Coordinates of N, CA and C in Angstrom, one line a residue:
M76 N -56.7 -53.7 8.5 CA -55.7 -54.7 9.0 C -53.8 -53.8 8.8
T77 N -53.3 -55.1 9.8 CA -51.9 -54.6 10.8 C -51.2 -54.2 9.3
K78 N -49.8 -53.2 9.8 CA -49.0 -53.5 8.5 C -48.0 -54.6 8.4
A79 N -47.8 -55.1 7.3 CA -46.6 -56.1 7.4 C -45.3 -54.9 7.5
V80 N -44.1 -55.1 8.0 CA -43.2 -54.5 8.2 C -42.1 -55.9 8.0
F81 N -41.1 -55.3 7.0 CA -40.3 -56.1 6.7 C -38.8 -55.5 7.1
L82 N -38.3 -56.5 8.4 CA -37.5 -55.6 9.2 C -36.0 -55.8 8.5
V83 N -35.0 -55.4 8.2 CA -33.8 -55.4 7.8 C -33.2 -55.6 9.1
Y84 N -32.2 -56.6 9.1 CA -31.1 -56.2 10.0 C -29.5 -57.3 10.0
A85 N -28.5 -56.6 10.6 CA -27.6 -57.7 11.1 C -27.3 -58.6 11.8
S86 N -26.3 -59.5 11.2 CA -26.2 -60.6 12.4 C -25.3 -61.9 12.1
R87 N -24.2 -62.1 12.6 CA -23.4 -62.6 12.6 C -22.6 -62.1 11.0
N88 N -22.3 -61.1 10.9 CA -22.1 -60.3 9.4 C -22.6 -60.5 8.7
Q89 N -23.7 -60.9 8.5 CA -24.8 -60.8 7.7 C -25.9 -59.8 7.4
W90 N -26.8 -59.8 6.8 CA -27.9 -59.4 6.5 C -29.1 -60.1 6.1
W91 N -30.1 -59.6 6.6 CA -31.7 -60.2 6.6 C -32.6 -59.2 6.8
V92 N -33.8 -60.1 6.3 CA -34.9 -59.6 6.4 C -36.1 -60.4 7.0
D93 N -36.6 -59.9 8.1 CA -37.7 -61.1 8.6 C -38.7 -59.7 8.2
C94 N -40.2 -60.7 8.5 CA -41.5 -60.2 8.2 C -42.3 -61.1 9.3
E95 N -42.4 -60.7 10.2 CA -43.5 -61.7 11.2 C -42.7 -62.8 11.3
G96 N -41.6 -63.2 12.1 CA -40.9 -64.2 12.5 C -40.7 -64.7 11.3
R97 N -40.3 -65.1 10.3 CA -39.9 -65.5 8.9 C -38.9 -64.8 8.0
A98 N -37.3 -65.3 8.2 CA -36.4 -64.4 7.8 C -36.0 -65.6 6.4
T99 N -35.5 -64.0 5.7 CA -34.7 -64.7 4.2 C -33.4 -64.4 4.4
G100 N -32.9 -64.9 3.3 CA -31.4 -64.5 3.8 C -30.8 -65.5 3.6
P101 N -29.2 -65.5 3.8 CA -28.4 -64.1 4.5 C -28.2 -63.9 2.7
Y102 N -28.2 -62.1 2.8 CA -27.7 -61.1 2.4 C -25.7 -60.4 2.2
L103 N -25.3 -60.6 1.7 CA -24.5 -59.7 1.7 C -23.9 -58.3 1.7
T104 N -25.1 -57.6 1.5 CA -25.0 -56.2 2.2 C -26.4 -55.8 2.9
R105 N -26.0 -55.0 3.5 CA -27.3 -54.2 3.7 C -28.0 -53.7 2.9
A106 N -27.3 -53.2 1.5 CA -28.4 -52.4 -0.1 C -28.9 -53.9 -0.4
A107 N -28.4 -54.9 -0.2 CA -29.1 -56.2 -1.2 C -30.5 -56.3 -0.3
A108 N -30.3 -56.3 1.1 CA -31.2 -57.3 1.7 C -32.2 -56.0 1.6
I109 N -32.3 -54.9 1.4 CA -33.3 -53.9 1.1 C -33.7 -54.0 -0.1
V110 N -32.7 -54.2 -1.2 CA -33.5 -54.9 -2.7 C -34.3 -55.7 -2.3
E111 N -33.9 -56.8 -2.1 CA -34.3 -58.0 -1.5 C -35.9 -58.2 -1.1
A112 N -36.2 -56.7 0.2 CA -37.3 -56.8 0.7 C -38.9 -55.6 0.0
I113 N -38.0 -54.7 -1.0 CA -39.0 -54.3 -1.6 C -40.2 -54.9 -2.4
P114 N -39.9 -55.3 -3.3 CA -40.8 -56.2 -3.9 C -41.8 -57.6 -3.2
Q115 N -40.8 -57.9 -2.4 CA -42.2 -58.3 -1.0 C -43.0 -57.4 -0.5
A116 N -42.3 -56.7 0.1 CA -43.4 -55.6 0.8 C -44.4 -55.0 -0.5
Q117 N -44.0 -54.7 -1.6 CA -44.6 -54.0 -3.1 C -45.7 -55.4 -3.0
A118 N -45.2 -56.3 -3.0 CA -46.0 -57.4 -2.9 C -48.4 -57.6 -2.0
M119 N -46.8 -57.5 -0.8 CA -47.9 -57.1 -0.2 C -48.8 -56.2 0.2
L120 N -48.4 -54.8 -0.5 CA -49.6 -54.3 -0.8 C -50.1 -54.1 -2.1
A121 N -50.0 -54.7 -2.7 CA -50.7 -54.9 -3.8 C -51.8 -55.6 -3.5
S122 N -51.9 -56.7 -3.0 CA -53.1 -57.5 -2.3 C -53.5 -57.0 -1.2
G123 N -53.5 -55.7 -1.0 CA -54.4 -54.8 -0.2 C -54.0 -54.2 2.0
R124 N -52.9 -55.2 1.6 CA -52.0 -55.1 2.8 C -51.0 -53.9 3.1
P125 N -51.3 -52.8 3.9 CA -49.8 -52.0 4.5 C -48.9 -52.3 4.7
A126 N -48.1 -51.9 4.6 CA -46.3 -52.8 3.9 C -45.1 -51.2 4.1
E127 N -44.3 -51.9 4.5 CA -43.1 -51.3 4.9 C -41.8 -51.7 5.2
V128 N -40.3 -51.4 4.1 CA -39.3 -52.0 4.9 C -38.7 -50.8 5.7
L129 N -38.3 -51.3 6.6 CA -37.3 -50.5 8.1 C -36.2 -51.3 7.7
A130 N -35.2 -50.1 7.7 CA -33.6 -50.8 7.8 C -32.6 -49.6 8.2
P131 N -32.0 -50.0 9.3 CA -30.8 -49.4 10.1 C -30.1 -48.1 9.0
G132 N -29.8 -47.5 9.7 CA -29.0 -46.6 8.8 C -27.7 -46.5 9.6
D133 N -27.0 -45.1 9.4 CA -25.7 -45.2 9.9 C -25.7 -44.7 11.3
D134 N -26.8 -44.5 11.7 CA -27.2 -44.2 12.7 C -27.5 -44.9 14.1
R135 N -27.4 -46.5 13.4 CA -28.0 -47.7 13.7 C -29.4 -47.4 14.6
H136 N -29.9 -46.6 13.9 CA -31.7 -46.7 14.2 C -32.2 -47.0 12.8
H137 N -33.2 -48.0 13.0 CA -33.9 -48.0 11.9 C -34.8 -46.7 11.3
H138 N -34.8 -46.9 10.4 CA -35.5 -45.9 9.4 C -36.4 -46.6 8.2
V139 N -37.5 -46.0 7.6 CA -38.3 -46.4 6.6 C -37.2 -46.5 5.3
A140 N -36.9 -47.8 4.5 CA -36.2 -47.3 3.7 C -37.7 -47.5 1.9
W141 N -38.7 -48.0 2.8 CA -39.8 -47.9 1.5 C -40.9 -47.8 2.5
P142 N -42.2 -47.7 1.6 CA -42.0 -46.6 0.5 C -40.9 -45.5 0.7
P143 N -41.0 -44.7 -0.4 CA -40.8 -43.2 -0.3 C -41.5 -42.2 0.4
V144 N -41.4 -41.4 0.8 CA -42.0 -40.2 1.2 C -43.1 -39.9 1.0
T145 N -43.5 -39.5 -0.6 CA -44.0 -39.7 -1.4 C -45.6 -39.9 -1.7
M146 N -44.8 -41.4 -1.8 CA -45.9 -42.5 -1.4 C -46.8 -42.5 -0.7
R147 N -46.0 -42.2 0.5 CA -46.9 -42.5 2.1 C -47.8 -41.3 2.1
R148 N -46.8 -40.1 1.9 CA -47.7 -38.9 2.0 C -49.3 -39.3 1.2
R149 N -49.3 -39.6 -0.1 CA -50.5 -40.0 -1.1 C -51.6 -40.7 0.0
H150 N -51.0 -41.5 0.1 CA -51.5 -42.5 1.0 C -52.1 -42.0 2.2
E151 N -51.4 -41.3 2.9 CA -52.0 -40.6 4.2 C -53.4 -39.5 3.8
A152 N -52.7 -39.4 2.9 CA -53.9 -37.9 2.1 C -55.0 -38.6 1.7
K153 N -55.7 -39.9 0.7 CA -55.9 -40.4 0.9 C -57.0 -41.0 1.9
L154 N -56.4 -41.2 2.9 CA -57.3 -41.7 4.3 C -57.9 -40.5 4.9
A155 N -57.4 -39.5 4.6 CA -57.6 -38.4 5.1 C -58.9 -38.0 4.4
G156 N -59.3 -38.4 3.4 CA -60.1 -38.1 2.3 C -60.5 -36.6 1.3

């Protein structure tokens, strides 16, 4: 099953969250968009589909905002057996 990627991005001084071509928003801040994207990604994960939230950092590159590194490592360890 493919991973659902929730992408936080700015457009016209507003923040949005896109997943598979469906955008939600606008949000006033990057943080607000991330806060809204996390429950959506968690719901996807709860239904059995891998998910993550990517958001731009101060360097303007997208980084994983959720799940936290410790959660990703536990999942990778499970997969490795």
